[in-house]
mmCIF file of C-alpha atoms in Angstrom:
data_model
loop_
_atom_site.group_PDB
_atom_site.id
_atom_site.type_symbol
_atom_site.label_atom_id
_atom_site.label_comp_id
_atom_site.label_asym_id
_atom_site.label_seq_id
_atom_site.Cartn_x
_atom_site.Cartn_y
_atom_site.Cartn_z
ATOM 1 C CA MET A 208 119.673 89.433 105.931
ATOM 2 C CA LYS A 209 119.592 91.883 102.839
ATOM 3 C CA ILE A 210 116.894 93.418 100.831
ATOM 4 C CA ALA A 211 118.629 93.942 97.729
ATOM 5 C CA ASN A 212 121.632 96.146 98.738
ATOM 6 C CA VAL A 213 119.776 97.251 102.321
ATOM 7 C CA ASP A 214 121.753 94.993 104.973
ATOM 8 C CA LEU A 215 119.506 94.710 108.170
ATOM 9 C CA GLY A 216 122.016 92.551 109.816
ATOM 10 C CA TYR A 217 121.509 89.061 111.444
ATOM 11 C CA ARG A 218 118.036 88.104 112.620
ATOM 12 C CA PRO A 219 116.521 91.698 112.061
ATOM 13 C CA VAL A 220 113.606 92.923 114.082
ATOM 14 C CA SER A 221 111.698 95.749 112.160
ATOM 15 C CA LEU A 222 108.715 98.230 113.296
ATOM 16 C CA ALA A 223 105.736 97.287 111.326
ATOM 17 C CA PRO A 224 103.801 99.708 109.304
ATOM 18 C CA MET A 225 100.859 100.952 111.174
ATOM 19 C CA GLU A 226 98.215 103.814 110.393
ATOM 20 C CA ASP A 227 98.069 106.564 113.048
ATOM 21 C CA VAL A 228 101.066 104.943 114.900
ATOM 22 C CA THR A 229 104.521 104.839 112.739
ATOM 23 C CA ASP A 230 104.676 108.518 112.563
ATOM 24 C CA PRO A 231 108.347 110.011 112.353
ATOM 25 C CA SER A 232 109.007 110.513 115.813
ATOM 26 C CA PHE A 233 107.805 106.832 116.975
ATOM 27 C CA ARG A 234 109.933 105.510 114.055
ATOM 28 C CA LEU A 235 112.954 107.174 115.275
ATOM 29 C CA ILE A 236 112.509 106.183 118.555
ATOM 30 C CA CYS A 237 112.132 102.449 117.668
ATOM 31 C CA ARG A 238 115.358 102.685 115.791
ATOM 32 C CA GLU A 239 117.061 104.155 118.675
ATOM 33 C CA MET A 240 115.799 101.030 120.779
ATOM 34 C CA GLY A 241 117.246 98.875 117.985
ATOM 35 C CA ALA A 242 114.755 98.301 115.441
ATOM 36 C CA ALA A 243 116.452 97.161 112.349
ATOM 37 C CA SER A 244 114.229 99.033 109.831
ATOM 38 C CA VAL A 245 111.157 101.207 110.074
ATOM 39 C CA TYR A 246 108.034 101.314 107.990
ATOM 40 C CA THR A 247 105.790 104.501 107.438
ATOM 41 C CA GLU A 248 102.274 104.443 108.103
ATOM 42 C CA PHE A 249 100.698 103.218 104.793
ATOM 43 C CA VAL A 250 100.157 105.884 101.975
ATOM 44 C CA SER A 251 97.147 105.963 99.563
ATOM 45 C CA ALA A 252 98.388 105.789 95.986
ATOM 46 C CA GLU A 253 95.190 107.989 94.898
ATOM 47 C CA ALA A 254 95.488 110.410 97.590
ATOM 48 C CA LEU A 255 99.320 110.907 96.624
ATOM 49 C CA ILE A 256 98.531 111.363 93.082
ATOM 50 C CA ARG A 257 95.713 113.919 94.060
ATOM 51 C CA ASP A 258 98.635 115.637 96.285
ATOM 52 C CA ILE A 259 96.485 115.639 99.282
ATOM 53 C CA LYS A 260 98.534 117.160 102.062
ATOM 54 C CA SER A 261 97.549 114.854 104.963
ATOM 55 C CA THR A 262 98.933 111.977 102.661
ATOM 56 C CA THR A 263 102.259 113.711 101.147
ATOM 57 C CA ARG A 264 103.157 114.634 104.872
ATOM 58 C CA LYS A 265 103.575 110.671 105.283
ATOM 59 C CA LEU A 266 106.458 110.818 102.866
ATOM 60 C CA ALA A 267 108.698 112.943 105.445
ATOM 61 C CA ILE A 268 111.615 110.746 106.469
ATOM 62 C CA ASN A 269 115.120 111.709 107.641
ATOM 63 C CA ASP A 270 118.372 110.317 107.739
ATOM 64 C CA ALA A 271 118.266 109.305 111.518
ATOM 65 C CA GLU A 272 115.642 106.610 110.935
ATOM 66 C CA ARG A 273 117.245 104.706 107.835
ATOM 67 C CA PRO A 274 116.725 102.131 106.862
ATOM 68 C CA VAL A 275 113.163 103.303 106.262
ATOM 69 C CA ALA A 276 110.649 101.882 103.901
ATOM 70 C CA ILE A 277 107.479 103.869 102.548
ATOM 71 C CA GLN A 278 104.416 101.484 102.159
ATOM 72 C CA ILE A 279 101.779 102.412 99.477
ATOM 73 C CA TYR A 280 98.392 100.653 98.783
ATOM 74 C CA GLY A 281 95.786 101.099 95.984
ATOM 75 C CA ARG A 282 93.751 98.776 93.650
ATOM 76 C CA ASP A 283 94.737 100.160 90.435
ATOM 77 C CA SER A 284 97.843 99.599 88.568
ATOM 78 C CA ASP A 285 98.482 102.815 86.950
ATOM 79 C CA ALA A 286 97.535 104.803 90.117
ATOM 80 C CA MET A 287 100.072 102.581 92.068
ATOM 81 C CA VAL A 288 102.866 103.010 89.273
ATOM 82 C CA GLU A 289 102.527 106.771 89.424
ATOM 83 C CA ALA A 290 102.414 106.575 93.227
ATOM 84 C CA ALA A 291 105.629 104.669 93.275
ATOM 85 C CA LYS A 292 107.517 107.058 91.260
ATOM 86 C CA ILE A 293 106.347 109.940 93.635
ATOM 87 C CA VAL A 294 107.419 107.822 96.766
ATOM 88 C CA GLU A 295 110.864 107.057 94.999
ATOM 89 C CA GLN A 296 111.575 110.930 95.012
ATOM 90 C CA ALA A 297 111.296 111.200 98.637
ATOM 91 C CA GLY A 298 114.071 108.824 99.228
ATOM 92 C CA PRO A 299 113.107 105.754 101.006
ATOM 93 C CA ASP A 300 115.618 102.752 101.410
ATOM 94 C CA ILE A 301 112.682 100.539 100.440
ATOM 95 C CA LEU A 302 109.209 100.741 98.979
ATOM 96 C CA ASP A 303 106.661 98.219 100.290
ATOM 97 C CA ILE A 304 103.296 97.281 98.872
ATOM 98 C CA ASN A 305 100.498 96.913 101.352
ATOM 99 C CA PHE A 306 98.425 93.769 100.204
ATOM 100 C CA GLY A 307 97.653 93.073 103.676
ATOM 101 C CA CYS A 308 95.463 95.712 105.387
ATOM 102 C CA PRO A 309 92.124 94.022 106.341
ATOM 103 C CA VAL A 310 90.137 97.125 107.171
ATOM 104 C CA LYS A 311 86.868 97.727 105.420
ATOM 105 C CA LYS A 312 87.620 100.907 104.027
ATOM 106 C CA VAL A 313 90.729 99.593 102.387
ATOM 107 C CA ALA A 314 90.326 95.845 101.854
ATOM 108 C CA GLY A 315 86.408 96.160 100.914
ATOM 109 C CA LYS A 316 87.458 98.363 98.178
ATOM 110 C CA GLY A 317 89.641 96.035 96.760
ATOM 111 C CA ALA A 318 93.108 97.475 97.996
ATOM 112 C CA GLY A 319 95.271 96.080 100.562
ATOM 113 C CA ALA A 320 94.103 92.539 101.717
ATOM 114 C CA GLY A 321 91.470 92.815 99.213
ATOM 115 C CA MET A 322 93.921 92.002 96.599
ATOM 116 C CA LEU A 323 93.871 88.580 97.929
ATOM 117 C CA ARG A 324 90.779 88.006 95.938
ATOM 118 C CA ASP A 325 92.005 88.951 92.806
ATOM 119 C CA ILE A 326 95.662 87.326 92.740
ATOM 120 C CA PRO A 327 96.280 88.108 88.737
ATOM 121 C CA LYS A 328 95.740 91.856 89.577
ATOM 122 C CA MET A 329 97.868 91.722 92.573
ATOM 123 C CA LEU A 330 100.589 90.150 90.330
ATOM 124 C CA ASP A 331 100.145 92.808 87.683
ATOM 125 C CA ILE A 332 100.424 95.673 90.279
ATOM 126 C CA THR A 333 103.297 94.100 91.625
ATOM 127 C CA ARG A 334 105.440 93.648 88.377
ATOM 128 C CA ASN A 335 104.477 97.149 87.345
ATOM 129 C CA VAL A 336 105.484 98.812 90.465
ATOM 130 C CA VAL A 337 109.070 96.926 90.219
ATOM 131 C CA LYS A 338 109.469 97.929 86.925
ATOM 132 C CA ALA A 339 108.772 101.627 87.346
ATOM 133 C CA VAL A 340 111.384 102.378 90.193
ATOM 134 C CA SER A 341 114.961 101.358 91.040
ATOM 135 C CA VAL A 342 114.414 101.491 94.826
ATOM 136 C CA PRO A 343 113.940 97.690 96.118
ATOM 137 C CA VAL A 344 110.310 96.872 96.251
ATOM 138 C CA THR A 345 108.949 94.655 98.825
ATOM 139 C CA VAL A 346 105.477 93.201 99.784
ATOM 140 C CA LYS A 347 103.290 92.708 102.862
ATOM 141 C CA THR A 348 100.479 90.360 102.768
ATOM 142 C CA ARG A 349 98.448 87.825 104.795
ATOM 143 C CA LEU A 350 97.949 84.213 104.545
ATOM 144 C CA GLY A 351 94.733 84.532 102.362
ATOM 145 C CA TRP A 352 91.439 85.943 102.284
ATOM 146 C CA ASP A 353 89.844 83.407 104.646
ATOM 147 C CA CYS A 354 90.361 79.992 106.196
ATOM 148 C CA GLU A 355 89.268 78.230 103.033
ATOM 149 C CA ASN A 356 91.821 80.242 100.837
ATOM 150 C CA LYS A 357 95.134 80.226 102.571
ATOM 151 C CA VAL A 358 97.108 80.772 99.404
ATOM 152 C CA ILE A 359 100.558 82.124 100.494
ATOM 153 C CA THR A 360 102.657 79.311 100.091
ATOM 154 C CA ASP A 361 101.712 79.492 96.439
ATOM 155 C CA LEU A 362 101.465 83.404 96.183
ATOM 156 C CA GLY A 363 104.750 83.776 97.595
ATOM 157 C CA PRO A 364 106.924 82.368 94.737
ATOM 158 C CA ARG A 365 104.736 84.058 92.316
ATOM 159 C CA LEU A 366 105.526 87.498 93.952
ATOM 160 C CA GLN A 367 109.091 86.722 93.949
ATOM 161 C CA ASP A 368 108.743 86.092 90.179
ATOM 162 C CA CYS A 369 107.403 89.687 89.960
ATOM 163 C CA GLY A 370 110.722 91.135 91.098
ATOM 164 C CA ILE A 371 110.257 91.931 94.621
ATOM 165 C CA LYS A 372 113.285 91.831 96.945
ATOM 166 C CA ALA A 373 111.491 90.457 100.247
ATOM 167 C CA LEU A 374 108.118 89.269 101.422
ATOM 168 C CA THR A 375 106.452 89.823 104.655
ATOM 169 C CA VAL A 376 103.504 87.871 105.907
ATOM 170 C CA HIS A 377 101.126 88.258 108.611
ATOM 171 C CA GLY A 378 100.053 85.037 110.159
ATOM 172 C CA ARG A 379 96.239 85.645 109.870
ATOM 173 C CA THR A 380 93.710 85.732 106.852
ATOM 174 C CA ARG A 381 91.780 89.005 105.973
ATOM 175 C CA SER A 382 88.571 87.425 107.396
ATOM 176 C CA GLN A 383 90.487 87.099 111.057
ATOM 177 C CA MET A 384 91.187 90.850 111.077
ATOM 178 C CA TYR A 385 93.536 90.920 114.239
ATOM 179 C CA THR A 386 91.287 88.313 116.137
ATOM 180 C CA GLY A 387 92.493 84.747 117.346
ATOM 181 C CA GLN A 388 96.220 83.853 117.218
ATOM 182 C CA ALA A 389 98.432 84.357 114.390
ATOM 183 C CA ASP A 390 99.273 81.040 112.643
ATOM 184 C CA TRP A 391 103.051 80.804 111.641
ATOM 185 C CA THR A 392 102.890 77.334 110.257
ATOM 186 C CA LEU A 393 102.601 78.300 106.609
ATOM 187 C CA ILE A 394 105.004 81.248 107.159
ATOM 188 C CA GLY A 395 107.381 78.306 107.951
ATOM 189 C CA GLU A 396 106.555 76.351 105.152
ATOM 190 C CA LEU A 397 107.073 79.114 102.606
ATOM 191 C CA LYS A 398 110.365 79.911 104.166
ATOM 192 C CA ALA A 399 111.086 76.219 103.793
ATOM 193 C CA ASP A 400 110.415 76.120 99.967
ATOM 194 C CA PRO A 401 113.605 75.738 98.319
ATOM 195 C CA GLY A 402 112.318 77.970 95.431
ATOM 196 C CA MET A 403 112.058 81.142 97.737
ATOM 197 C CA GLU A 404 115.250 82.896 97.468
ATOM 198 C CA ILE A 405 114.188 86.283 98.702
ATOM 199 C CA PRO A 406 114.007 86.860 102.550
ATOM 200 C CA VAL A 407 110.934 85.819 104.316
ATOM 201 C CA ILE A 408 109.671 88.083 107.232
ATOM 202 C CA GLY A 409 107.253 86.880 109.786
ATOM 203 C CA ASN A 410 104.441 89.322 111.489
ATOM 204 C CA GLY A 411 102.001 88.557 114.113
ATOM 205 C CA ASP A 412 101.588 88.433 117.647
ATOM 206 C CA ILE A 413 105.313 89.055 118.666
ATOM 207 C CA THR A 414 105.006 90.581 121.901
ATOM 208 C CA THR A 415 108.005 89.381 123.824
ATOM 209 C CA PRO A 416 111.714 88.560 123.570
ATOM 210 C CA GLU A 417 110.983 84.895 123.886
ATOM 211 C CA GLY A 418 108.474 84.757 121.060
ATOM 212 C CA ALA A 419 110.636 86.705 118.853
ATOM 213 C CA ALA A 420 113.388 84.004 119.335
ATOM 214 C CA LEU A 421 110.817 81.012 118.872
ATOM 215 C CA ALA A 422 109.601 82.719 115.574
ATOM 216 C CA PHE A 423 113.498 82.567 114.320
ATOM 217 C CA ASP A 424 113.925 79.135 115.802
ATOM 218 C CA LYS A 425 110.882 77.355 114.822
ATOM 219 C CA TYR A 426 109.917 78.642 111.759
ATOM 220 C CA GLY A 427 113.320 79.720 110.323
ATOM 221 C CA VAL A 428 112.141 83.279 108.942
ATOM 222 C CA ASP A 429 114.730 85.430 107.758
ATOM 223 C CA GLY A 430 113.535 88.357 109.844
ATOM 224 C CA ILE A 431 110.455 89.483 111.926
ATOM 225 C CA MET A 432 108.334 92.624 112.371
ATOM 226 C CA ILE A 433 106.525 93.941 115.432
ATOM 227 C CA GLY A 434 103.478 96.015 115.074
ATOM 228 C CA ARG A 435 101.041 96.069 117.902
ATOM 229 C CA GLY A 436 103.389 94.916 120.567
ATOM 230 C CA ALA A 437 105.594 98.057 119.988
ATOM 231 C CA ILE A 438 102.657 100.444 120.719
ATOM 232 C CA GLY A 439 103.354 102.290 123.878
ATOM 233 C CA ALA A 440 106.470 100.142 124.313
ATOM 234 C CA PRO A 441 109.033 100.943 121.854
ATOM 235 C CA TRP A 442 111.557 99.502 124.240
ATOM 236 C CA ILE A 443 110.503 96.029 122.941
ATOM 237 C CA PHE A 444 113.233 96.120 120.295
ATOM 238 C CA LYS A 445 115.995 96.711 122.815
ATOM 239 C CA GLU A 446 114.665 93.822 124.954
ATOM 240 C CA VAL A 447 114.302 91.369 121.765
ATOM 241 C CA ARG A 448 117.956 92.478 120.531
ATOM 242 C CA GLU A 449 119.496 91.729 123.605
ATOM 243 C CA TYR A 450 117.670 88.302 124.068
ATOM 244 C CA LEU A 451 118.607 87.305 120.258
ATOM 245 C CA GLU A 452 122.172 88.198 120.964
ATOM 246 C CA ILE A 453 122.699 86.958 124.509
ATOM 247 C CA GLY A 454 119.956 84.830 125.534
ATOM 248 C CA GLU A 455 118.629 87.340 128.039
ATOM 249 C CA TYR A 456 117.508 90.828 128.510
ATOM 250 C CA HIS A 457 117.468 93.574 130.845
ATOM 251 C CA PRO A 458 114.218 95.743 131.080
ATOM 252 C CA LEU A 459 114.618 99.511 131.077
ATOM 253 C CA PRO A 460 113.969 100.857 134.467
ATOM 254 C CA ASP A 461 110.328 102.049 134.946
ATOM 255 C CA ALA A 462 111.631 105.688 135.194
ATOM 256 C CA VAL A 463 113.295 105.819 131.833
ATOM 257 C CA LYS A 464 110.045 104.091 130.059
ATOM 258 C CA PHE A 465 108.119 106.919 131.614
ATOM 259 C CA ASP A 466 110.587 109.508 130.050
ATOM 260 C CA ILE A 467 110.158 107.676 126.638
ATOM 261 C CA LEU A 468 106.387 108.213 126.798
ATOM 262 C CA ARG A 469 106.947 111.763 127.873
ATOM 263 C CA ARG A 470 109.069 112.137 124.834
ATOM 264 C CA GLN A 471 106.392 110.680 122.669
ATOM 265 C CA ILE A 472 103.914 113.319 123.854
ATOM 266 C CA ARG A 473 106.156 116.252 123.642
ATOM 267 C CA GLU A 474 106.898 115.209 119.764
ATOM 268 C CA SER A 475 103.628 114.463 118.947
ATOM 269 C CA ILE A 476 102.522 117.996 120.125
ATOM 270 C CA ASP A 477 105.470 119.596 118.427
ATOM 271 C CA ARG A 478 104.431 117.779 115.085
ATOM 272 C CA ILE A 479 100.848 118.389 115.211
ATOM 273 C CA ASP A 480 99.366 120.634 117.795
ATOM 274 C CA GLU A 481 98.481 120.389 121.660
ATOM 275 C CA TYR A 482 95.014 118.982 121.005
ATOM 276 C CA ARG A 483 95.571 116.860 118.280
ATOM 277 C CA GLY A 484 98.923 115.632 119.268
ATOM 278 C CA ILE A 485 97.402 114.342 122.699
ATOM 279 C CA LEU A 486 94.635 112.717 120.744
ATOM 280 C CA HIS A 487 97.267 111.165 118.468
ATOM 281 C CA ILE A 488 99.560 109.768 121.423
ATOM 282 C CA ARG A 489 96.474 108.318 123.548
ATOM 283 C CA ARG A 490 96.636 105.036 121.432
ATOM 284 C CA HIS A 491 100.016 104.655 122.928
ATOM 285 C CA LEU A 492 98.945 105.454 126.527
ATOM 286 C CA ALA A 493 96.262 102.945 126.573
ATOM 287 C CA ALA A 494 98.258 100.280 125.051
ATOM 288 C CA THR A 495 101.527 100.402 126.999
ATOM 289 C CA PRO A 496 102.384 97.437 129.147
ATOM 290 C CA LEU A 497 103.665 100.005 131.640
ATOM 291 C CA PHE A 498 100.469 100.258 133.426
ATOM 292 C CA LYS A 499 99.029 96.587 133.004
ATOM 293 C CA GLY A 500 98.284 94.889 136.221
ATOM 294 C CA ILE A 501 98.279 97.894 138.647
ATOM 295 C CA PRO A 502 95.514 97.320 141.023
ATOM 296 C CA ASN A 503 92.885 100.125 141.609
ATOM 297 C CA PHE A 504 94.261 101.867 138.292
ATOM 298 C CA ARG A 505 90.796 102.252 136.430
ATOM 299 C CA GLU A 506 89.981 105.776 137.658
ATOM 300 C CA THR A 507 93.514 107.088 137.115
ATOM 301 C CA ARG A 508 93.539 105.450 133.762
ATOM 302 C CA ILE A 509 90.322 107.364 132.528
ATOM 303 C CA LYS A 510 91.937 110.403 133.714
ATOM 304 C CA LEU A 511 95.077 109.910 131.689
ATOM 305 C CA LEU A 512 93.155 109.306 128.648
ATOM 306 C CA ARG A 513 90.988 112.147 129.048
ATOM 307 C CA ALA A 514 93.606 114.730 129.895
ATOM 308 C CA ASP A 515 93.641 117.222 126.907
ATOM 309 C CA THR A 516 96.393 119.669 127.806
ATOM 310 C CA GLU A 517 100.397 118.772 127.960
ATOM 311 C CA LYS A 518 100.571 120.060 131.497
ATOM 312 C CA ASP A 519 97.831 117.877 133.030
ATOM 313 C CA LEU A 520 99.168 115.034 131.016
ATOM 314 C CA PHE A 521 102.431 115.319 132.189
ATOM 315 C CA ASN A 522 101.226 115.838 135.942
ATOM 316 C CA LEU A 523 99.103 112.704 135.761
ATOM 317 C CA LEU A 524 102.324 110.847 134.423
ATOM 318 C CA ASP A 525 104.144 112.006 137.436
ATOM 319 C CA TYR A 526 101.502 111.052 139.941
ATOM 320 C CA ILE A 527 101.302 107.638 138.273
ATOM 321 C CA ALA A 528 105.196 107.239 138.421
ATOM 322 C CA GLU A 529 105.135 108.448 142.304
ATOM 323 C CA THR A 530 102.110 106.818 143.432
ATOM 324 C CA PHE A 531 102.185 103.433 141.662
ATOM 325 C CA PHE A 532 105.904 102.964 141.210
ATOM 326 C CA GLY A 533 107.394 104.271 144.346
ATOM 327 C CA GLY A 534 110.390 105.781 142.693
ATOM 328 C CA GLU A 535 111.621 108.943 141.504
ATOM 329 C CA VAL A 536 110.492 110.241 138.070
ATOM 330 C CA VAL A 537 113.358 111.272 135.588
ATOM 331 C CA ASP A 538 112.073 114.378 133.956
ATOM 332 C CA LYS A 539 109.408 116.673 135.431
ATOM 333 C CA ASN A 540 109.976 119.436 133.060
#
């Protein structure tokens, strides 16, 4: 699958953009684990234009994580164009437009998935951004605003006509947020449309290698994105890649998974500071499937999520590995 001149290979599986999750460290780990491409946290066009430092820092990418996309969002066409030009200078392989974020502070103000209530404006922004930059432009959106307005099969070709090079669709409406089950039916219908010449990428509820294979086989998508299924489990990309290639996969040893979590903790602390770095990484520790189903784990889990120093956190991980997994930990440093 190619997005313009960016070759992602056959049946690519990419890391979806997620706020407070897809930082540089996590993106690089996911690439090392087999992600075909990675996406930054979304970037506010208005904040970027105002040179807000917390926003401009999100533009930092390095060659080791390529191919990498920077995603922007906003509701004003001029601001989106100006932001796109700034993003282009950061050197991403792809510029992605977020028309899918459902959270109130974004969609409620008309940006992100809020654009699904103003399709003409969405198309205008898309056309203008495509014209403003030379980097390939893609779009990520949802099925529609709500269950009565699932517009994606009509919207997809119209976005294609604006000049985008790929379209990613999350199989939920904005009103669903992240509840219920993702519906890939309309994603499959969009892909089957003979008028769709650009790649169609599916997103939503891919948490297993088997689920990834089903998405390709049943719905015919060109690629898939994994979002929440990768939080606390970047090794999912290795497992999915193996399953797609040989029909089976070999899970990493638990000790190696512990080592990956330790690396995430260290790099989060190094990037920010000890206190905020630990706060940032707690989402991964809370979500990791490594600790799912462990009996009598509640008290230990609470301690893990309350630890506020690197030493305490690493000591707890060592305790968990030795007590609940019965094996040697890889790295106690």
